[in-house]
Amino acid sequence: MRTPSPDTPLATPSRTGPGWRVAMLVLVSAATTALLLLDDRLQQAVSANNRAVLQPGWVAGLMTIVMCLWLGGSRWVANAVIGAFAGMQLFQLCHIAAIGRALTPLDVAMIPHELSDIAQAVRAGAGAHWPTLFAGGVPYALAFAMFNLGLPRLRLPRLRWALLIVALVFATQFYNASRYTMKRFMPRPERSSLHNSLLAFSYCAANLVGKSVRRNALSYRAYTVVARDDPDAARERPRDVWLVIFDSTRTDHWGLAGYARATTPTMSRWVAQGQARWHRGLAGAVSTRASLGLLFNGVREPGNIAQLRSHEANLLRLAKRAGYRTYWLSTQHGDLLDEIDAPSIDVIRTRDSDEARIAAVGDDAVLDMLDAVDPNAPRLVVMMLRTAHIPYDDAYRRHGGRYRRWPDGEGLTEGARLLNAYDNAIVYQDALVEKLYRRFERGGGDGLFVVTSDHGQMLGEDGVWGHNVLTPQIAQVPMLVRTRGAAQMPLAGNGDWLSHHDLARALAWRMGFSIHNPNARAGVDYLQGSDLFGDNLFREMRIVDGHLQLGELSGLGHSHEGHAHGPGDRESE
């Protein structure tokens, strides 16, 4: 029997054996999973907004999906899955960097409607947030390379049925999205951003693509709208009603409301001289489209789709009935009119019709649009302007340093720069209000001049910037009312609370109509999410001892018990 020589090499495991192939499968799966988790770690190196932590359950689940992709052996399926992940993460990581929080299902649903705003925000923030593109791009590029180079070359176990597990995982996700309410699919800051993305995008795909007009409709009694027949109706009716709505403006950054900075010198002077009154407003919703739909249709409660669709209490429609000529002048796009009853508007001018002028002078373009207003007829003029919308410096950058009261350039932290730019935008807003009121004063007869905002704005609270979240900062909007003519009485006292629903009823009353809402609950208003016609979220709003209090988060969607949640109901996650 021959004995091995000391110089004879020891036998090595075969690189085609089952043990080696399983080991290689585990190795490449672990490496790929690490790449899909790497984007959070890279973004955290450049942004404090990403607060994701590694959660063992999610890591195990993600590795299971990845391992099944390697086992399945299909580059087409692997590319499709990794491509879907990369697409979701492009939006997710950019949103986290710019806004400070993860996407909600409602944010995802709004993406097709806000592409121009997203593009503008991306251009404005590219200098500060470009590392995010590398944080997401590099790991996914490496993941694509691993699958496309490794699948045809590595001798791994091949089990085609493993792809059925991948399909089953995604099918289960969609099934759960159709079965449970949105609250289960809201993001959490400690989750992996990819985990939040899968929840948000799957819920949106299952529930929010299109408008589910009937699915979440609740049963409400219809509003009653009647023409006023009291002796004061004709005397109180203004010849001119101008409603100026600025985007993303919050009350506590108006100087006249007590803000430390003098952001509203003109309006503050009006109030001090008794020429105007200001109010603490309550917005109806967290996004422009939803807020305008509620305001102009005079609707208060969540899920009252029949009333929204009927336009029976619509301010523009009532104005037409009262003999007013109606105008919609906006530096934003015309698709905001989708739920506002556009047929009741005589003249429409928007960014779509005045693109060049708006690009040149920004919100000042509305002064040119006002040339289309007929001076010889009673008129309801609505102006929807951007001003305080992200990017904030876009409001005033065309005017040199005229409105740049606080520095907004280099040498500041990103938060300080943004806050200063926001306040500069309010200074510009105040100056524009003065210009608009001068035009309003040219008219004859009684008039009502109202300034408000569609919703407020998060300015770094909890690391969040922007809107589309149900917080007190988004709920609170300023209002200012100035009248012309002795018959036009104020709507409320200085500093009083006035909801958008109250404002709609007050304007309708002045134009000659009484709106009765039999569903109203004394002292209760609602702050709603952005999807009025789908599985919307909302919170009750009450004023207690002069301060705003928000109730628990509630939803309209169907739970697994099969009933809808409406105002007054509570749902625990």
Coordinates of C-alpha atoms in Angstrom, one line a residue:
M1 CA 0.0 0.0 0.0
R2 CA 1.4 3.3 -1.0
T3 CA 1.6 6.1 1.5
P4 CA 1.4 9.7 0.5
S5 CA 4.6 11.5 0.1
P6 CA 5.0 14.6 2.3
D7 CA 5.2 16.6 -1.0
T8 CA 1.9 15.2 -2.3
P9 CA -0.8 18.0 -2.2
L10 CA -3.9 17.4 -0.2
A11 CA -7.1 16.9 -2.1
T12 CA -9.3 20.0 -2.4
P13 CA -13.1 20.1 -2.6
S14 CA -14.5 20.0 -6.1
R15 CA -15.8 23.4 -7.3
T16 CA -18.6 21.6 -8.9
G17 CA -19.8 19.7 -5.9
P18 CA -23.1 20.3 -4.1
G19 CA -21.4 21.7 -1.0
W20 CA -19.4 24.3 -3.0
R21 CA -22.5 25.4 -5.0
V22 CA -24.6 25.9 -1.8
A23 CA -21.8 27.8 -0.2
M24 CA -21.4 30.0 -3.3
L25 CA -25.2 30.6 -3.4
V26 CA -25.2 31.8 0.2
L27 CA -22.2 34.0 -0.5
V28 CA -23.6 35.8 -3.6
S29 CA -27.0 36.1 -2.0
A30 CA -25.5 37.7 1.1
A31 CA -23.4 40.0 -1.0
T32 CA -26.4 41.1 -3.1
T33 CA -28.5 41.6 -0.1
A34 CA -25.8 43.8 1.4
L35 CA -25.8 45.9 -1.7
L36 CA -29.6 46.4 -1.5
L37 CA -29.2 47.6 2.1
L38 CA -26.2 49.8 1.3
D39 CA -28.1 52.7 -0.1
D40 CA -29.4 53.7 3.4
R41 CA -25.9 53.5 4.9
L42 CA -24.4 55.6 2.1
Q43 CA -27.2 58.2 2.3
Q44 CA -26.8 58.4 6.1
A45 CA -23.2 59.4 5.5
V46 CA -24.4 62.6 3.8
S47 CA -27.9 63.2 5.2
A48 CA -29.3 63.1 8.7
N49 CA -32.8 62.6 7.2
N50 CA -32.3 58.9 6.6
R51 CA -32.8 57.1 10.0
A52 CA -33.1 53.6 8.9
V53 CA -31.7 50.8 11.0
L54 CA -31.0 47.2 10.2
Q55 CA -33.9 45.0 11.2
P56 CA -33.1 41.3 11.3
G57 CA -36.6 40.2 10.0
W58 CA -36.4 42.5 7.0
V59 CA -32.8 41.5 6.2
A60 CA -33.9 37.8 6.3
G61 CA -36.9 38.4 4.1
L62 CA -34.9 40.4 1.6
M63 CA -32.2 37.7 1.4
T64 CA -34.8 35.1 0.8
I65 CA -36.0 37.1 -2.2
V66 CA -32.5 37.5 -3.5
M67 CA -31.6 33.9 -3.0
C68 CA -34.7 32.8 -4.9
L69 CA -33.6 35.1 -7.8
W70 CA -30.2 33.4 -7.9
L71 CA -31.8 29.9 -7.6
G72 CA -34.2 30.7 -10.4
G73 CA -31.4 31.4 -12.9
S74 CA -33.4 33.9 -15.0
R75 CA -31.6 37.2 -15.8
W76 CA -34.9 38.6 -17.1
V77 CA -36.7 38.1 -13.8
A78 CA -33.7 39.3 -11.8
N79 CA -33.3 42.4 -13.9
A80 CA -37.0 43.1 -13.6
V81 CA -37.0 42.8 -9.8
I82 CA -33.8 44.8 -9.3
G83 CA -35.0 47.4 -11.8
A84 CA -38.3 47.8 -9.9
F85 CA -36.4 48.2 -6.7
A86 CA -34.0 50.8 -8.3
G87 CA -36.9 52.8 -9.7
M88 CA -38.7 53.0 -6.4
Q89 CA -35.5 53.9 -4.6
L90 CA -34.8 56.7 -7.0
F91 CA -37.9 58.5 -5.8
Q92 CA -37.6 57.3 -2.2
L93 CA -34.1 58.4 -1.5
C94 CA -34.5 61.7 -3.3
H95 CA -37.7 62.3 -1.3
I96 CA -35.9 61.5 2.0
A97 CA -33.0 63.8 1.1
A98 CA -35.2 66.8 0.1
I99 CA -38.3 66.5 2.2
G100 CA -36.9 64.7 5.3
R101 CA -39.3 61.7 5.4
A102 CA -40.1 58.6 3.5
L103 CA -42.8 58.4 0.8
T104 CA -46.4 57.6 1.8
P105 CA -48.8 55.8 -0.5
L106 CA -50.5 59.1 -1.2
D107 CA -47.2 60.7 -2.1
V108 CA -46.6 57.9 -4.7
A109 CA -50.1 58.5 -6.1
M110 CA -49.3 62.2 -6.5
I111 CA -46.1 61.6 -8.5
P112 CA -47.8 61.6 -12.0
H113 CA -49.6 64.8 -11.1
E114 CA -46.6 66.6 -9.8
L115 CA -43.8 65.8 -12.3
S116 CA -43.2 69.4 -13.1
D117 CA -42.9 70.3 -9.4
I118 CA -40.7 67.4 -8.7
A119 CA -38.4 68.3 -11.6
Q120 CA -38.2 71.9 -10.4
A121 CA -37.4 70.8 -6.8
V122 CA -34.8 68.4 -8.2
R123 CA -33.1 71.2 -10.1
A124 CA -33.2 73.5 -7.1
G125 CA -31.8 70.9 -4.7
A126 CA -29.3 69.2 -7.0
G127 CA -26.3 71.1 -5.6
A128 CA -27.1 70.0 -2.0
H129 CA -28.4 66.5 -2.6
W130 CA -26.5 65.0 -5.5
P131 CA -24.7 62.5 -3.3
T132 CA -28.1 60.8 -2.9
L133 CA -27.9 59.7 -6.6
F134 CA -24.6 57.9 -5.9
A135 CA -26.0 56.4 -2.7
G136 CA -28.8 54.8 -4.7
G137 CA -27.1 54.4 -8.0
V138 CA -23.8 52.7 -7.1
P139 CA -25.3 49.7 -5.1
Y140 CA -28.0 49.0 -7.7
A141 CA -25.5 49.2 -10.6
L142 CA -23.3 46.6 -8.7
A143 CA -26.4 44.4 -8.1
F144 CA -27.3 44.5 -11.8
A145 CA -23.7 43.6 -12.6
M146 CA -23.6 40.7 -10.2
F147 CA -26.7 39.1 -11.6
N148 CA -25.9 39.7 -15.3
L149 CA -22.3 38.5 -14.9
G150 CA -22.9 35.8 -12.3
L151 CA -26.0 34.0 -13.4
P152 CA -24.5 32.7 -16.7
R153 CA -21.1 31.9 -15.2
L154 CA -21.5 30.6 -11.6
R155 CA -22.4 27.0 -11.1
L156 CA -25.2 27.4 -8.6
P157 CA -28.1 25.2 -7.7
R158 CA -30.9 25.7 -10.2
L159 CA -34.5 25.5 -9.0
R160 CA -36.9 27.2 -11.4
W161 CA -39.7 26.9 -8.9
A162 CA -37.9 29.4 -6.6
L163 CA -39.2 32.1 -8.9
L164 CA -42.7 31.1 -7.8
I165 CA -41.7 32.1 -4.2
V166 CA -40.7 35.6 -5.5
A167 CA -44.0 35.9 -7.3
L168 CA -45.8 34.7 -4.2
V169 CA -44.1 37.3 -2.0
F170 CA -45.2 40.1 -4.3
A171 CA -48.7 38.7 -4.7
T172 CA -49.1 38.5 -0.9
Q173 CA -48.0 42.1 -0.7
F174 CA -50.7 43.2 -3.1
Y175 CA -53.2 41.0 -1.4
N176 CA -52.5 42.6 1.9
A177 CA -52.7 46.0 0.3
S178 CA -56.2 45.3 -1.0
R179 CA -57.3 43.9 2.4
Y180 CA -55.9 46.3 5.0
T181 CA -56.1 50.0 5.5
M182 CA -53.5 52.5 4.5
K183 CA -52.2 52.9 8.1
R184 CA -50.5 49.5 7.9
F185 CA -48.5 50.8 4.8
M186 CA -47.4 54.1 6.2
P187 CA -43.6 54.5 6.4
R188 CA -41.6 54.4 9.6
P189 CA -38.3 56.2 9.8
E190 CA -36.5 53.3 11.4
R191 CA -37.4 50.9 8.5
S192 CA -35.1 50.2 5.6
S193 CA -36.1 52.7 2.9
L194 CA -36.6 49.8 0.4
H195 CA -39.0 48.3 2.9
N196 CA -40.9 51.6 3.1
S197 CA -40.9 51.8 -0.7
L198 CA -42.4 48.3 -1.2
L199 CA -45.2 49.1 1.2
A200 CA -46.0 52.5 -0.3
F201 CA -45.8 51.5 -4.0
S202 CA -47.7 48.3 -3.5
Y203 CA -50.5 50.0 -1.7
C204 CA -50.7 52.7 -4.3
A205 CA -50.7 50.1 -7.1
A206 CA -53.5 48.1 -5.4
N207 CA -55.7 51.0 -4.3
L208 CA -54.8 54.4 -5.6
V209 CA -54.2 54.0 -9.3
G210 CA -57.1 56.0 -10.8
K211 CA -59.9 57.3 -8.6
S212 CA -62.0 54.9 -6.6
V213 CA -65.0 57.3 -6.6
R214 CA -67.5 54.9 -5.0
R215 CA -65.4 52.4 -3.0
N216 CA -64.8 54.5 0.0
A217 CA -67.9 56.8 -0.2
L218 CA -69.5 57.2 3.2
S219 CA -73.2 58.0 3.7
Y220 CA -73.8 61.6 4.4
R221 CA -76.9 63.8 4.2
A222 CA -76.8 66.2 1.3
Y223 CA -76.0 69.9 1.8
T224 CA -78.8 72.4 1.3
V225 CA -78.1 75.5 -0.8
V226 CA -80.8 78.2 -1.0
A227 CA -80.8 81.7 -2.3
R228 CA -81.0 84.3 0.5
D229 CA -84.3 86.1 0.7
D230 CA -83.5 88.2 3.8
P231 CA -83.7 92.1 3.5
D232 CA -79.9 92.4 3.8
A233 CA -79.0 90.0 1.0
A234 CA -78.8 92.7 -1.8
R235 CA -77.1 95.2 0.4
E236 CA -74.4 92.8 1.6
R237 CA -73.6 91.5 -1.9
P238 CA -70.1 92.8 -3.0
R239 CA -69.6 93.8 -6.6
D240 CA -66.1 92.3 -6.5
V241 CA -64.8 89.2 -4.7
W242 CA -61.1 88.6 -5.1
L243 CA -59.7 85.4 -3.5
V244 CA -55.9 85.2 -3.5
I245 CA -54.5 81.8 -2.6
F246 CA -50.7 81.4 -2.0
D247 CA -49.2 78.0 -1.9
S248 CA -47.5 76.4 1.2
T249 CA -47.9 79.4 3.6
R250 CA -48.1 78.9 7.3
T251 CA -49.5 81.4 9.8
D252 CA -46.6 81.6 12.2
H253 CA -44.3 83.0 9.5
W254 CA -46.5 86.0 8.9
G255 CA -45.1 89.0 10.8
L256 CA -48.6 90.2 11.6
A257 CA -49.3 87.0 13.4
G258 CA -46.4 87.6 15.9
Y259 CA -43.4 86.1 14.0
A260 CA -40.2 87.7 15.1
R261 CA -39.2 88.6 11.6
A262 CA -40.9 91.5 9.7
T263 CA -42.1 89.3 6.8
T264 CA -45.4 91.2 6.2
P265 CA -44.8 94.9 6.5
T266 CA -47.6 95.9 4.2
M267 CA -50.3 93.6 5.7
S268 CA -49.1 94.4 9.2
R269 CA -49.6 98.1 8.5
W270 CA -53.1 97.5 7.2
V271 CA -54.1 95.5 10.3
A272 CA -52.5 98.1 12.7
Q273 CA -54.4 100.9 10.9
G274 CA -57.7 99.0 11.1
Q275 CA -57.9 98.6 7.3
A276 CA -57.9 94.8 7.3
R277 CA -58.3 91.9 9.7
W278 CA -56.2 88.7 9.9
H279 CA -57.4 85.2 11.0
R280 CA -55.9 81.9 12.0
G281 CA -57.0 79.7 9.1
L282 CA -57.5 75.9 9.0
A283 CA -56.8 74.2 5.7
G284 CA -59.0 71.3 4.7
A285 CA -56.2 69.1 3.2
V286 CA -52.5 68.7 3.0
S287 CA -52.0 69.1 -0.8
T288 CA -53.0 71.8 -3.2
R289 CA -55.4 69.7 -5.3
A290 CA -57.3 68.2 -2.4
S291 CA -57.4 71.5 -0.5
L292 CA -58.8 73.4 -3.4
G293 CA -61.4 70.7 -4.1
L294 CA -62.7 71.0 -0.5
L295 CA -62.5 74.8 -0.4
F296 CA -64.3 75.5 -3.6
N297 CA -66.9 72.8 -3.2
G298 CA -67.5 73.9 0.4
V299 CA -67.1 70.4 1.7
R300 CA -65.9 69.7 5.3
E301 CA -66.1 65.9 6.1
P302 CA -63.9 63.1 4.7
G303 CA -65.4 60.7 2.2
N304 CA -68.3 62.9 1.2
I305 CA -67.7 62.1 -2.4
A306 CA -71.3 62.7 -3.5
Q307 CA -71.1 66.3 -2.3
L308 CA -67.7 66.8 -3.9
R309 CA -68.9 65.5 -7.2
S310 CA -72.2 67.3 -7.3
H311 CA -70.6 70.9 -7.2
E312 CA -73.9 72.0 -5.7
A313 CA -72.2 74.2 -3.1
N314 CA -69.3 75.1 -5.5
L315 CA -68.3 78.8 -5.1
L316 CA -67.7 79.3 -8.8
R317 CA -71.0 77.8 -9.7
L318 CA -72.9 79.9 -7.2
A319 CA -71.1 83.0 -8.4
K320 CA -72.3 82.3 -11.9
R321 CA -75.9 81.8 -10.6
A322 CA -75.6 85.2 -8.9
G323 CA -74.5 87.0 -12.1
Y324 CA -70.8 87.2 -11.4
R325 CA -68.2 86.8 -14.2
T326 CA -65.7 84.3 -12.9
Y327 CA -61.9 84.2 -13.4
W328 CA -59.2 81.6 -12.6
L329 CA -55.7 83.2 -12.8
S330 CA -52.9 81.0 -11.8
T331 CA -49.1 80.6 -12.1
Q332 CA -49.6 76.9 -11.6
H333 CA -50.8 74.3 -14.1
G334 CA -54.5 74.0 -15.1
D335 CA -54.9 70.4 -13.9
L336 CA -55.7 71.9 -10.5
L337 CA -59.1 72.6 -11.9
D338 CA -60.0 68.9 -12.2
E339 CA -62.3 68.9 -9.2
I340 CA -63.2 72.6 -9.0
D341 CA -66.0 72.7 -11.7
A342 CA -64.0 74.3 -14.6
P343 CA -67.2 74.8 -16.7
S344 CA -68.3 77.5 -14.2
I345 CA -65.2 79.6 -15.0
D346 CA -65.5 82.2 -17.7
V347 CA -61.8 83.0 -18.1
I348 CA -58.9 80.6 -17.3
R349 CA -55.3 81.7 -17.4
T350 CA -52.6 79.3 -16.1
R351 CA -49.0 78.3 -16.5
D352 CA -50.1 76.3 -19.5
S353 CA -51.3 79.4 -21.3
D354 CA -48.7 81.9 -20.0
E355 CA -45.6 79.8 -19.7
A356 CA -43.1 82.3 -21.1
R357 CA -44.3 85.2 -19.0
I358 CA -44.4 83.2 -15.8
A359 CA -40.8 81.9 -16.5
A360 CA -39.7 85.5 -16.9
V361 CA -41.4 87.2 -13.9
G362 CA -42.8 84.4 -11.7
D363 CA -45.9 85.2 -9.7
D364 CA -45.8 88.8 -11.0
A365 CA -47.3 87.4 -14.2
V366 CA -50.7 87.5 -12.5
L367 CA -50.6 91.2 -12.8
D368 CA -50.7 90.8 -16.6
M369 CA -53.4 88.2 -16.4
L370 CA -55.6 90.7 -14.6
D371 CA -55.8 92.7 -17.8
A372 CA -58.3 90.1 -18.9
V373 CA -60.7 91.0 -16.1
D374 CA -63.8 92.9 -17.3
P375 CA -64.1 96.1 -15.2
N376 CA -67.7 96.6 -16.1
A377 CA -69.2 93.4 -14.6
P378 CA -69.5 91.9 -11.1
R379 CA -66.7 89.4 -10.8
L380 CA -65.2 86.6 -8.7
V381 CA -61.5 86.6 -9.4
V382 CA -59.5 83.6 -8.0
M383 CA -55.7 83.8 -8.1
M384 CA -53.7 80.6 -7.3
L385 CA -50.0 81.5 -6.9
R386 CA -46.8 79.6 -5.9
T387 CA -44.6 82.0 -3.9
A388 CA -43.8 79.9 -0.8
H389 CA -43.6 76.5 -2.6
I390 CA -40.4 74.6 -2.8
P391 CA -37.9 75.8 -4.1
Y392 CA -38.5 78.9 -2.0
D393 CA -36.0 81.2 -3.6
D394 CA -37.7 80.7 -7.0
A395 CA -40.3 83.2 -5.8
Y396 CA -38.0 86.1 -5.6
R397 CA -34.8 85.3 -7.5
R398 CA -35.9 87.2 -10.6
H399 CA -35.9 90.4 -8.7
G400 CA -32.3 90.6 -7.7
G401 CA -31.8 91.4 -4.0
R402 CA -35.0 93.4 -3.5
Y403 CA -36.7 90.7 -1.4
R404 CA -33.6 89.0 0.0
R405 CA -33.8 90.2 3.5
W406 CA -32.0 87.2 5.0
P407 CA -29.0 85.4 3.4
D408 CA -29.8 82.3 1.3
G409 CA -26.4 81.4 -0.1
E410 CA -23.2 79.7 0.8
G411 CA -21.8 79.6 4.3
L412 CA -25.1 78.5 6.0
T413 CA -26.4 75.1 7.0
E414 CA -28.9 73.7 4.6
G415 CA -31.7 74.2 7.2
A416 CA -30.8 77.8 7.9
R417 CA -30.6 78.6 4.1
L418 CA -34.0 77.1 3.4
L419 CA -35.6 78.9 6.4
N420 CA -34.2 82.2 5.3
A421 CA -35.3 81.6 1.7
Y422 CA -38.8 80.7 2.9
D423 CA -39.0 84.0 4.9
N424 CA -37.7 85.9 1.9
A425 CA -40.5 84.4 -0.2
I426 CA -43.1 85.6 2.4
V427 CA -41.6 89.1 2.1
Y428 CA -42.2 88.9 -1.7
Q429 CA -45.7 87.5 -1.1
D430 CA -46.5 90.6 1.1
A431 CA -45.3 92.9 -1.6
L432 CA -47.4 91.1 -4.2
V433 CA -50.5 91.4 -2.0
E434 CA -50.0 95.1 -2.0
K435 CA -49.8 95.2 -5.8
L436 CA -52.9 93.1 -6.2
Y437 CA -54.9 95.2 -3.8
R438 CA -54.0 98.4 -5.8
R439 CA -55.6 96.7 -8.8
F440 CA -58.6 95.6 -6.7
E441 CA -59.1 99.3 -5.6
R442 CA -59.5 100.4 -9.2
G443 CA -63.0 98.8 -9.2
G444 CA -66.1 100.5 -8.1
G445 CA -68.7 99.5 -5.6
D446 CA -68.4 97.2 -2.6
G447 CA -65.7 94.6 -2.6
L448 CA -64.2 91.8 -0.6
F449 CA -60.4 91.0 -0.9
V450 CA -59.3 87.8 0.8
V451 CA -55.8 86.3 1.1
T452 CA -55.1 82.7 2.3
S453 CA -53.1 79.6 1.5
D454 CA -54.0 76.1 0.4
H455 CA -52.0 74.4 3.2
G456 CA -49.1 75.1 5.5
Q457 CA -45.5 73.8 5.3
M458 CA -43.1 71.8 7.4
L459 CA -39.9 73.8 7.9
G460 CA -37.5 71.2 9.4
E461 CA -39.7 70.1 12.3
D462 CA -38.7 66.5 13.0
G463 CA -36.3 66.8 10.0
V464 CA -39.2 67.2 7.5
W465 CA -39.6 69.8 4.8
G466 CA -42.6 70.3 2.5
H467 CA -46.2 69.2 3.0
N468 CA -48.4 66.2 2.4
V469 CA -48.3 65.2 6.1
L470 CA -51.1 65.5 8.6
T471 CA -49.4 67.8 11.1
P472 CA -50.4 71.1 12.9
Q473 CA -47.8 73.0 10.7
I474 CA -49.7 71.9 7.6
A475 CA -53.1 72.5 9.0
Q476 CA -52.6 76.1 9.9
V477 CA -52.8 78.7 7.2
P478 CA -53.1 82.5 7.4
M479 CA -56.0 84.6 6.3
L480 CA -56.4 88.3 5.7
V481 CA -59.6 90.1 4.7
R482 CA -59.9 93.7 3.5
T483 CA -63.2 95.2 2.5
R484 CA -64.3 98.0 0.2
G485 CA -67.5 99.8 0.9
A486 CA -69.5 100.4 4.1
A487 CA -71.8 97.4 3.6
Q488 CA -68.9 94.9 3.6
M489 CA -68.5 93.8 7.2
P490 CA -65.4 91.8 8.4
L491 CA -65.7 88.0 8.5
A492 CA -64.2 87.6 12.0
G493 CA -62.0 89.3 14.5
N494 CA -58.2 89.6 14.4
G495 CA -56.6 86.4 15.4
D496 CA -59.9 84.4 15.3
W497 CA -59.9 80.9 13.9
L498 CA -61.6 80.4 10.6
S499 CA -61.6 77.2 8.6
H500 CA -61.6 76.9 4.8
H501 CA -65.1 75.5 5.2
D502 CA -66.2 78.5 7.2
L503 CA -64.6 80.8 4.5
A504 CA -66.5 79.0 1.7
R505 CA -69.8 79.4 3.5
A506 CA -69.1 83.1 4.3
L507 CA -68.2 83.9 0.7
A508 CA -71.3 82.1 -0.5
W509 CA -73.4 84.0 2.0
R510 CA -72.0 87.3 0.7
M511 CA -72.8 86.4 -2.9
G512 CA -76.4 85.6 -1.9
F513 CA -76.5 81.9 -0.9
S514 CA -77.0 80.0 2.4
I515 CA -75.2 76.7 2.6
H516 CA -76.4 74.3 5.3
N517 CA -74.4 71.3 6.2
P518 CA -76.5 68.8 8.2
N519 CA -73.4 66.7 8.9
A520 CA -71.5 69.4 10.7
R521 CA -70.3 68.7 14.2
A522 CA -69.9 71.8 16.4
G523 CA -66.3 72.7 16.9
V524 CA -65.0 69.9 14.6
D525 CA -63.1 70.3 11.3
Y526 CA -60.9 67.8 9.4
L527 CA -57.4 67.8 8.0
Q528 CA -57.5 65.4 5.1
G529 CA -54.8 63.6 3.0
S530 CA -54.3 64.2 -0.6
D531 CA -56.5 61.5 -2.1
L532 CA -60.1 62.7 -1.5
F533 CA -61.6 60.0 -3.7
G534 CA -59.7 57.0 -2.4
D535 CA -58.5 55.4 0.8
N536 CA -57.8 58.8 2.4
L537 CA -56.4 59.5 5.8
F538 CA -57.6 62.3 8.0
R539 CA -57.4 63.8 11.5
E540 CA -60.1 65.8 13.4
M541 CA -59.2 69.4 14.2
R542 CA -60.6 71.2 17.3
I543 CA -59.7 74.5 18.8
V544 CA -59.3 74.1 22.6
D545 CA -58.5 77.2 24.7
G546 CA -57.4 79.0 21.6
H547 CA -55.0 76.3 20.4
L548 CA -55.3 73.8 17.6
Q549 CA -55.6 70.1 18.7
L550 CA -55.4 67.3 16.2
G551 CA -57.1 64.0 16.8
E552 CA -55.8 60.5 16.1
L553 CA -55.0 59.4 12.6
S554 CA -58.0 57.8 11.0
G555 CA -58.8 56.3 7.5
L556 CA -61.6 55.8 5.1
G557 CA -60.4 52.5 3.8
H558 CA -61.8 49.0 4.3
S559 CA -60.3 47.0 7.1
H560 CA -60.1 43.2 7.2
E561 CA -63.5 43.2 9.0
G562 CA -64.9 44.7 5.9
H563 CA -66.2 48.1 7.1
A564 CA -65.2 51.6 6.4
H565 CA -63.8 53.9 9.0
G566 CA -65.3 57.4 9.0
P567 CA -65.4 60.5 11.1
G568 CA -65.7 59.6 14.7
D569 CA -64.3 56.0 14.3
R570 CA -60.8 55.1 15.5
E571 CA -58.5 52.5 14.2
S572 CA -55.6 50.9 15.9
E573 CA -52.7 49.6 13.8

